PDB file of C-alpha atoms in Angstrom:
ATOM      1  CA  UNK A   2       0.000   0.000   0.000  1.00  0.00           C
ATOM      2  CA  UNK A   3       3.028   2.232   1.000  1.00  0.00           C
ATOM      3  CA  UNK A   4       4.524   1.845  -2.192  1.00  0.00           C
ATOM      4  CA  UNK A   5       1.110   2.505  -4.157  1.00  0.00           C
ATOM      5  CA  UNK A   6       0.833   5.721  -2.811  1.00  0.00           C
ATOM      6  CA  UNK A   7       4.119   6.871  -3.083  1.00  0.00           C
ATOM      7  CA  UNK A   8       3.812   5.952  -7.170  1.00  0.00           C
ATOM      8  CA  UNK A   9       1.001   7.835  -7.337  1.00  0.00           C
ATOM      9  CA  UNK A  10       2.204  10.892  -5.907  1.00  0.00           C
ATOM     10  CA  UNK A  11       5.276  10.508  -7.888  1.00  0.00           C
ATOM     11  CA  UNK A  12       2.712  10.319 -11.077  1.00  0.00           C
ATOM     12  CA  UNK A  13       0.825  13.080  -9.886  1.00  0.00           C
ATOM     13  CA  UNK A  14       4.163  15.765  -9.544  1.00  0.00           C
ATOM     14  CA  UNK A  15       4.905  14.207 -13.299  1.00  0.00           C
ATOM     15  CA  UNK A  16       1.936  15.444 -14.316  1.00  0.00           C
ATOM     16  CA  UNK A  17       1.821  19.258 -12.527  1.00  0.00           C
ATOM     17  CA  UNK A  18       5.865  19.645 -13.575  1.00  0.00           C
ATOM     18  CA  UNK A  19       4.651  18.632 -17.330  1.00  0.00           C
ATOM     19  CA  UNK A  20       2.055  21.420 -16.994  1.00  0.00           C
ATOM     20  CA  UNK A  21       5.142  24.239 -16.085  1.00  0.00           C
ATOM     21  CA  UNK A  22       5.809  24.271 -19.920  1.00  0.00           C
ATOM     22  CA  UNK A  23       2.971  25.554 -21.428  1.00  0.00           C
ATOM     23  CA  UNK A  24       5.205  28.487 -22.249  1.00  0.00           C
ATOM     24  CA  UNK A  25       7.655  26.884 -24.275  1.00  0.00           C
ATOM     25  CA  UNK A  26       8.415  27.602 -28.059  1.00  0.00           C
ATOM     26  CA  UNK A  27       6.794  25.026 -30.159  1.00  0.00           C
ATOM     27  CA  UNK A  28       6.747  24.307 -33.860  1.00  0.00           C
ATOM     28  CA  UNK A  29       3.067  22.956 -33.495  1.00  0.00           C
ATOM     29  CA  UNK A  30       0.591  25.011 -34.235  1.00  0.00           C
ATOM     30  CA  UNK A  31      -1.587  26.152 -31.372  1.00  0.00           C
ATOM     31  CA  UNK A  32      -5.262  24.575 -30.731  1.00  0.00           C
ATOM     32  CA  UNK A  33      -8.093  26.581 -31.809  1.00  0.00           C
ATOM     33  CA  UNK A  34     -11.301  24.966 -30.615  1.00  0.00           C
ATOM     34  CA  UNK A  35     -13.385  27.940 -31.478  1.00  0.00           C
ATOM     35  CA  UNK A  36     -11.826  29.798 -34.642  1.00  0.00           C
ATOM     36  CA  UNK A  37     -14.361  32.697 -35.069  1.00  0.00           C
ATOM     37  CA  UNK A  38     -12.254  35.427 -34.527  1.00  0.00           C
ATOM     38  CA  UNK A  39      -8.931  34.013 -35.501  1.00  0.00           C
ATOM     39  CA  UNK A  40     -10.049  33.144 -38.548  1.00  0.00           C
ATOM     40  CA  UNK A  41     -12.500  36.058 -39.657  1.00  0.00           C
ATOM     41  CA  UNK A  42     -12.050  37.655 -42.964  1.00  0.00           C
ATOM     42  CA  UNK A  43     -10.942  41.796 -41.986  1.00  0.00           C
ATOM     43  CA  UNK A  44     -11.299  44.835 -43.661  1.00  0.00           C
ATOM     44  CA  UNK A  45      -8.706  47.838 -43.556  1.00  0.00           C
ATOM     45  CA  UNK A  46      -9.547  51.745 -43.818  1.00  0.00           C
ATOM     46  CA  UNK A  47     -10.362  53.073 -46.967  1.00  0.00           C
ATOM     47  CA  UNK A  48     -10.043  49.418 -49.051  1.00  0.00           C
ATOM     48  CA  UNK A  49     -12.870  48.337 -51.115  1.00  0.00           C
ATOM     49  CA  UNK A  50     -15.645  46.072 -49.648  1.00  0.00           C
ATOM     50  CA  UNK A  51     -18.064  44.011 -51.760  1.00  0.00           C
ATOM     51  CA  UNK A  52     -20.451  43.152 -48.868  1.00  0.00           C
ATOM     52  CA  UNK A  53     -21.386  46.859 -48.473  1.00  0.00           C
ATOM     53  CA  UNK A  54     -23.898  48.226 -50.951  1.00  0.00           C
ATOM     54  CA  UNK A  55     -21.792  51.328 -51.239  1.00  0.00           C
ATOM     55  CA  UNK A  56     -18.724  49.262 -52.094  1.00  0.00           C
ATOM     56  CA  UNK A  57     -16.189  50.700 -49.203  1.00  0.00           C
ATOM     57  CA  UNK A  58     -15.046  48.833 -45.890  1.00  0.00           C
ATOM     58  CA  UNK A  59     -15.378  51.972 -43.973  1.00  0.00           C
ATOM     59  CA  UNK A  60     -18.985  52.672 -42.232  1.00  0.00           C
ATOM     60  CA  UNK A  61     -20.503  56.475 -42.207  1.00  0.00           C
ATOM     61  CA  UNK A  62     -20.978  57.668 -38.642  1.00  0.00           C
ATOM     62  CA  UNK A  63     -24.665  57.526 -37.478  1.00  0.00           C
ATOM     63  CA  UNK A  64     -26.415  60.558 -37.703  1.00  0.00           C
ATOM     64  CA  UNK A  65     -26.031  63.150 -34.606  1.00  0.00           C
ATOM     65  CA  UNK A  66     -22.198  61.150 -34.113  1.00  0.00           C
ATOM     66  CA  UNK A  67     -20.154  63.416 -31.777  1.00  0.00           C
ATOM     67  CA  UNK A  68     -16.288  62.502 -31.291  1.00  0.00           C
ATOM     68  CA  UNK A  69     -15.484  62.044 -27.677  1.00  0.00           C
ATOM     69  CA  UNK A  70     -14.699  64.994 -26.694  1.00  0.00           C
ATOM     70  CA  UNK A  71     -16.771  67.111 -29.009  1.00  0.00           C
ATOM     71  CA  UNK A  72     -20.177  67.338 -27.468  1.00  0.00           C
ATOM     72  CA  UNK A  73     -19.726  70.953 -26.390  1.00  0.00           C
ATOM     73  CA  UNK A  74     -23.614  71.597 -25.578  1.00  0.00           C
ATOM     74  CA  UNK A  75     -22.621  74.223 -23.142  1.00  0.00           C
ATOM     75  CA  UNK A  76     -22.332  77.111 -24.863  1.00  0.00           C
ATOM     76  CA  UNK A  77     -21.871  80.020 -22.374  1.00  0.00           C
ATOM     77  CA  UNK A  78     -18.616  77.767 -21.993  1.00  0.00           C
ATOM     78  CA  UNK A  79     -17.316  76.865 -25.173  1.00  0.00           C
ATOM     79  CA  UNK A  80     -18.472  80.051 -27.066  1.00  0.00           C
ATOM     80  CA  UNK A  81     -19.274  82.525 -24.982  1.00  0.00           C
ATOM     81  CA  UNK A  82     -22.962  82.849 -25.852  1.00  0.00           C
ATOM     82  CA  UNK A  83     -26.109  82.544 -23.582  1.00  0.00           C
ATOM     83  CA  UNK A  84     -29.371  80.972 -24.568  1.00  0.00           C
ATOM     84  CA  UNK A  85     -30.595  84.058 -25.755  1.00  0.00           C
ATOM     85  CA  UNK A  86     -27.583  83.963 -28.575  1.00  0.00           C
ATOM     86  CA  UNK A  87     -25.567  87.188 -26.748  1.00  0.00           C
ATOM     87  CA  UNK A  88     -22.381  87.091 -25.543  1.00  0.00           C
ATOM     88  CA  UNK A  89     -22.017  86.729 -21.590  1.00  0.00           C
ATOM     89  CA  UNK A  90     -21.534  89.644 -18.989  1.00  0.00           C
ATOM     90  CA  UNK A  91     -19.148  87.662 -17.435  1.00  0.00           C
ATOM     91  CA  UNK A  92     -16.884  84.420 -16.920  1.00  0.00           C
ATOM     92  CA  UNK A  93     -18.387  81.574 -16.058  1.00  0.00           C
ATOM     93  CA  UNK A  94     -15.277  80.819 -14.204  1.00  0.00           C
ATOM     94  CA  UNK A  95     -14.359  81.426 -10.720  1.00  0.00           C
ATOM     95  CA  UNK A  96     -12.370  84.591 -10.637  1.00  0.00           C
ATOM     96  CA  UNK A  97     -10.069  83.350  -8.083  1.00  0.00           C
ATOM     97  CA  UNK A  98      -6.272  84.596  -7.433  1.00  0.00           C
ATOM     98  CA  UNK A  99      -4.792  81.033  -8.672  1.00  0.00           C
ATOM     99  CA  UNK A 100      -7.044  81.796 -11.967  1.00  0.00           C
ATOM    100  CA  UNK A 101      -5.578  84.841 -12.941  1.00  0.00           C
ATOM    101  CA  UNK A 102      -1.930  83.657 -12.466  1.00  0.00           C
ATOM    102  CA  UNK A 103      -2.998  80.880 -14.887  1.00  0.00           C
ATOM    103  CA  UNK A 104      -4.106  83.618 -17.448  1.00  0.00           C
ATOM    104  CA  UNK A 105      -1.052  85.891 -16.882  1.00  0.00           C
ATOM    105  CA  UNK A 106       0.741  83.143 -17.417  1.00  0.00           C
ATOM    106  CA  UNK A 107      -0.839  82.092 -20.796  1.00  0.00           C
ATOM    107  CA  UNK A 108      -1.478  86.134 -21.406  1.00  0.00           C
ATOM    108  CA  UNK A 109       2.648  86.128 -21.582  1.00  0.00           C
ATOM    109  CA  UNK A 110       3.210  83.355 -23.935  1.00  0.00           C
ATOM    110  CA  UNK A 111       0.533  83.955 -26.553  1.00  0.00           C
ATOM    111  CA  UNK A 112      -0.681  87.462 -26.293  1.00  0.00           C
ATOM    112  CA  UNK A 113       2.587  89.786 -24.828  1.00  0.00           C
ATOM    113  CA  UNK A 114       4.018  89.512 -28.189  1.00  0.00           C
ATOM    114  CA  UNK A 115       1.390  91.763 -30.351  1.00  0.00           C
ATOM    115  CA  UNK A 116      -0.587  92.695 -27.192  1.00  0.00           C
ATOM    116  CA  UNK A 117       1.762  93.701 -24.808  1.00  0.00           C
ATOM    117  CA  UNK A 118       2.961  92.667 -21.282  1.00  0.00           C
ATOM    118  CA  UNK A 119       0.824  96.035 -20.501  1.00  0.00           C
ATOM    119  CA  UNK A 120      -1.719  95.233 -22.829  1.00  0.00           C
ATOM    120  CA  UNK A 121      -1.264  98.207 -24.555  1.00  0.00           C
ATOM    121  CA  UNK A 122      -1.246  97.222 -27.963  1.00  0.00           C
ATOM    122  CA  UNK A 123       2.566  97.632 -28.105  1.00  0.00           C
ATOM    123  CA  UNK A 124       4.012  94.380 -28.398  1.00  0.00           C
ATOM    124  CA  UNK A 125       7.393  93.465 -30.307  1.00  0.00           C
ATOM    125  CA  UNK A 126       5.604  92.461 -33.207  1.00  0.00           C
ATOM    126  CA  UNK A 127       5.406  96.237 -34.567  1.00  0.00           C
ATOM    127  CA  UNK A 128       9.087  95.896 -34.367  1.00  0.00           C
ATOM    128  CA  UNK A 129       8.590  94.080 -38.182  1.00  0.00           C
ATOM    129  CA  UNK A 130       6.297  95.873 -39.532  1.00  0.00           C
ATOM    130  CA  UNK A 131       2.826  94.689 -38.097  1.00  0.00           C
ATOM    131  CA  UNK A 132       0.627  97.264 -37.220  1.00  0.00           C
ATOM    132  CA  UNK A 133      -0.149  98.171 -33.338  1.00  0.00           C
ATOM    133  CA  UNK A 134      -2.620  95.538 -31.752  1.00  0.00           C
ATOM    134  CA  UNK A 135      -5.584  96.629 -30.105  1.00  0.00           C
ATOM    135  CA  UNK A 136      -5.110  98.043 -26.704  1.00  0.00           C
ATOM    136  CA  UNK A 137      -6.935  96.318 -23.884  1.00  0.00           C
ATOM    137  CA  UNK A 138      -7.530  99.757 -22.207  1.00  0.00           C
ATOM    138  CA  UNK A 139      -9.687 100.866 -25.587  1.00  0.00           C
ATOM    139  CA  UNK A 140     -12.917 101.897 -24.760  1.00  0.00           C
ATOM    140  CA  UNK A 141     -13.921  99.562 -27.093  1.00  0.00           C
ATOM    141  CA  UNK A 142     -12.493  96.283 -25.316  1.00  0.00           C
ATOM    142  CA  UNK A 143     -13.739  98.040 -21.924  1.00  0.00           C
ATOM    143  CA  UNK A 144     -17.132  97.820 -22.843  1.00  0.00           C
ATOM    144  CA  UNK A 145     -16.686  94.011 -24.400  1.00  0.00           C
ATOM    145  CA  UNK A 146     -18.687  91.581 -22.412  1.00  0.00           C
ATOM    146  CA  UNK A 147     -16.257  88.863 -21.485  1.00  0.00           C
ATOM    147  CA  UNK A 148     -17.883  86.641 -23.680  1.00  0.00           C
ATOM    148  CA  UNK A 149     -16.734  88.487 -26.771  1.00  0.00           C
ATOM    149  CA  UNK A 150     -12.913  88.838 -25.812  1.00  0.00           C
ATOM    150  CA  UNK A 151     -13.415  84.725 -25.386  1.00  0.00           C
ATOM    151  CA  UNK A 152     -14.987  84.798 -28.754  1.00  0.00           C
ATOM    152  CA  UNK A 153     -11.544  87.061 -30.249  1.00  0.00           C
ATOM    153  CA  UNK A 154      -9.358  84.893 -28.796  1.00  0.00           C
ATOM    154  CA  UNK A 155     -11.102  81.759 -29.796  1.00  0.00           C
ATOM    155  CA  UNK A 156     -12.086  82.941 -33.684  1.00  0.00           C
ATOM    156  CA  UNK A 157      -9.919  85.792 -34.357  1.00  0.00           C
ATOM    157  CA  UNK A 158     -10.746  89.126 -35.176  1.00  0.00           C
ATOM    158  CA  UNK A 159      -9.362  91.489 -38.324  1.00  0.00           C
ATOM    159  CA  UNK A 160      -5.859  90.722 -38.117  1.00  0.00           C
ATOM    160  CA  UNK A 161      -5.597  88.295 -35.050  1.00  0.00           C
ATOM    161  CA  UNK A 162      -5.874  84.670 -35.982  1.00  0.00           C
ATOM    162  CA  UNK A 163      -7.502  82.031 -33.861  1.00  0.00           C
ATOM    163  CA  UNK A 164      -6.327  80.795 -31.057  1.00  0.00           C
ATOM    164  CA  UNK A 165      -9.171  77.796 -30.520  1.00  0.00           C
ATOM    165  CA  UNK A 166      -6.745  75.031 -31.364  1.00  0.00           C
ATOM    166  CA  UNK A 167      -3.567  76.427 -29.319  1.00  0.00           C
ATOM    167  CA  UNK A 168      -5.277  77.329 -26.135  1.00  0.00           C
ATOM    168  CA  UNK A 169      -7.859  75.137 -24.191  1.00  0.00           C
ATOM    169  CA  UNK A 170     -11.156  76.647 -23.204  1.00  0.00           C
ATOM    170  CA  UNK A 171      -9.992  77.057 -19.581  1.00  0.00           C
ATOM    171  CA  UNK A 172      -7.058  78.847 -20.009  1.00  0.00           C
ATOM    172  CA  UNK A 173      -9.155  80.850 -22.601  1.00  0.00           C
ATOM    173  CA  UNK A 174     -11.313  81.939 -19.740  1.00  0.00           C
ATOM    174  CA  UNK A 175      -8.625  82.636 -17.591  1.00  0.00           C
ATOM    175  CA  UNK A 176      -6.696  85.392 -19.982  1.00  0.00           C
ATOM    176  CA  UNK A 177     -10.213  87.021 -20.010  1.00  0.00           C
ATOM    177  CA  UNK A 178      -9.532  87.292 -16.111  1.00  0.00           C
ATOM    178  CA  UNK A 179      -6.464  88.005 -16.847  1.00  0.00           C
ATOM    179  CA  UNK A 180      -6.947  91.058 -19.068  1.00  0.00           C
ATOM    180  CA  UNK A 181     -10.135  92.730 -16.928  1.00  0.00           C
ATOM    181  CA  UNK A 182      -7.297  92.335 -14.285  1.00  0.00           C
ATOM    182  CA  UNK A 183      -4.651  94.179 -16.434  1.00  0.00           C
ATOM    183  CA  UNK A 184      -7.390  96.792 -16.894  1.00  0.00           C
ATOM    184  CA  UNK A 185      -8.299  97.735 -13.209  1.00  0.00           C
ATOM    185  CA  UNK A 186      -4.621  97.675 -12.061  1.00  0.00           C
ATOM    186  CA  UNK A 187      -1.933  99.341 -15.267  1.00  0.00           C
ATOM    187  CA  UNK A 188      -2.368 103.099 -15.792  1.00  0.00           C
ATOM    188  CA  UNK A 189      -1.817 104.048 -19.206  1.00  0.00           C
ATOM    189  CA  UNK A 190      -0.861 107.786 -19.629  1.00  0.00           C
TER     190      UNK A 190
END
């Protein structure tokens, strides 16, 4: 009996060590019980299809498709507009002391150059040539409702291009800050 049992355990270990080399190269091909998806016929991008009716692999989005990401349904936030189509009073955004460094910070790298670091329209760029940007202390830009210095620096205006693509919608809001900030505290003779 002692020697039954002790060739069974010794069969048993066989068996579990045997199992250790599942990992090992093998020039067998592996086992597929259930080919479906190893075996499925693929399409690429843009190559012709003849299962489609329109004849092309690639599927048209399903009406009212948004990219993740893209679904910008609140406008006051992403344009600058209320419901009633006008452009906001004022920021949405919290018009804290942390939120204005932000848009100083992003005023310096992307505005300071045509702008100003005084916002007074005076930046290097008129150094070659460009003409004077408008001055943030204009009585024009004054009178702006935030929303519509959002909408310049998103869109552009005249000779400033967009910046919608450079400068997320957060920082956006924060050189708006920023600049009503520059306009209460720098004296312009």
């Amino acid at each position: 009996m002692n020697r039954l049992l002790h060739v069974m355990l010794i069969s048993i270990s066989l068996i579990l060590l045997a199992g250790c080399f599942r990992g090992e190269t093998s020039e067998k091909p592996p086992v597929h019980l259930v080919k479906n998806m190893d075996t499925q016929e693929k399409y690429k991008s843009y190559r012709k299809s003849n299962f489609f009716v329109n004849g092309s692999a690639m599927r048209m989005p399903v009406d009212g498709t948004v990219a993740i990401g893209d679904l910008h349904e609140n406008t006051v936030y992403y344009a600058g507009i209320n419901d009633a189509g006008t452009f906001v009073i004022n920021s949405p955004m919290e018009h804290s002391p942390d939120f204005v460094l932000r848009g100083s910070k992003q005023y310096e790298i992307f505005c300071t150059p045509c702008h100003g670091s005084t916002g007074d329209g005076m930046g290097l760029m008129i150094n070659y040539v460009y003409p004077p940007a408008t001055s943030m202390h204009s009585n024009r830009v004054l009178t702006m409702p935030d929303g519509q210095i959002f909408s310049v620096i998103s869109n552009g205006n005249v000779l400033m291009p967009s910046y919608k693509h450079q400068i997320p919608v957060d920082d956006r809001w924060a050189i708006v800050s920023y600049v009503r900030e520059l306009q209460t505290t720098v004296n312009l003779p």
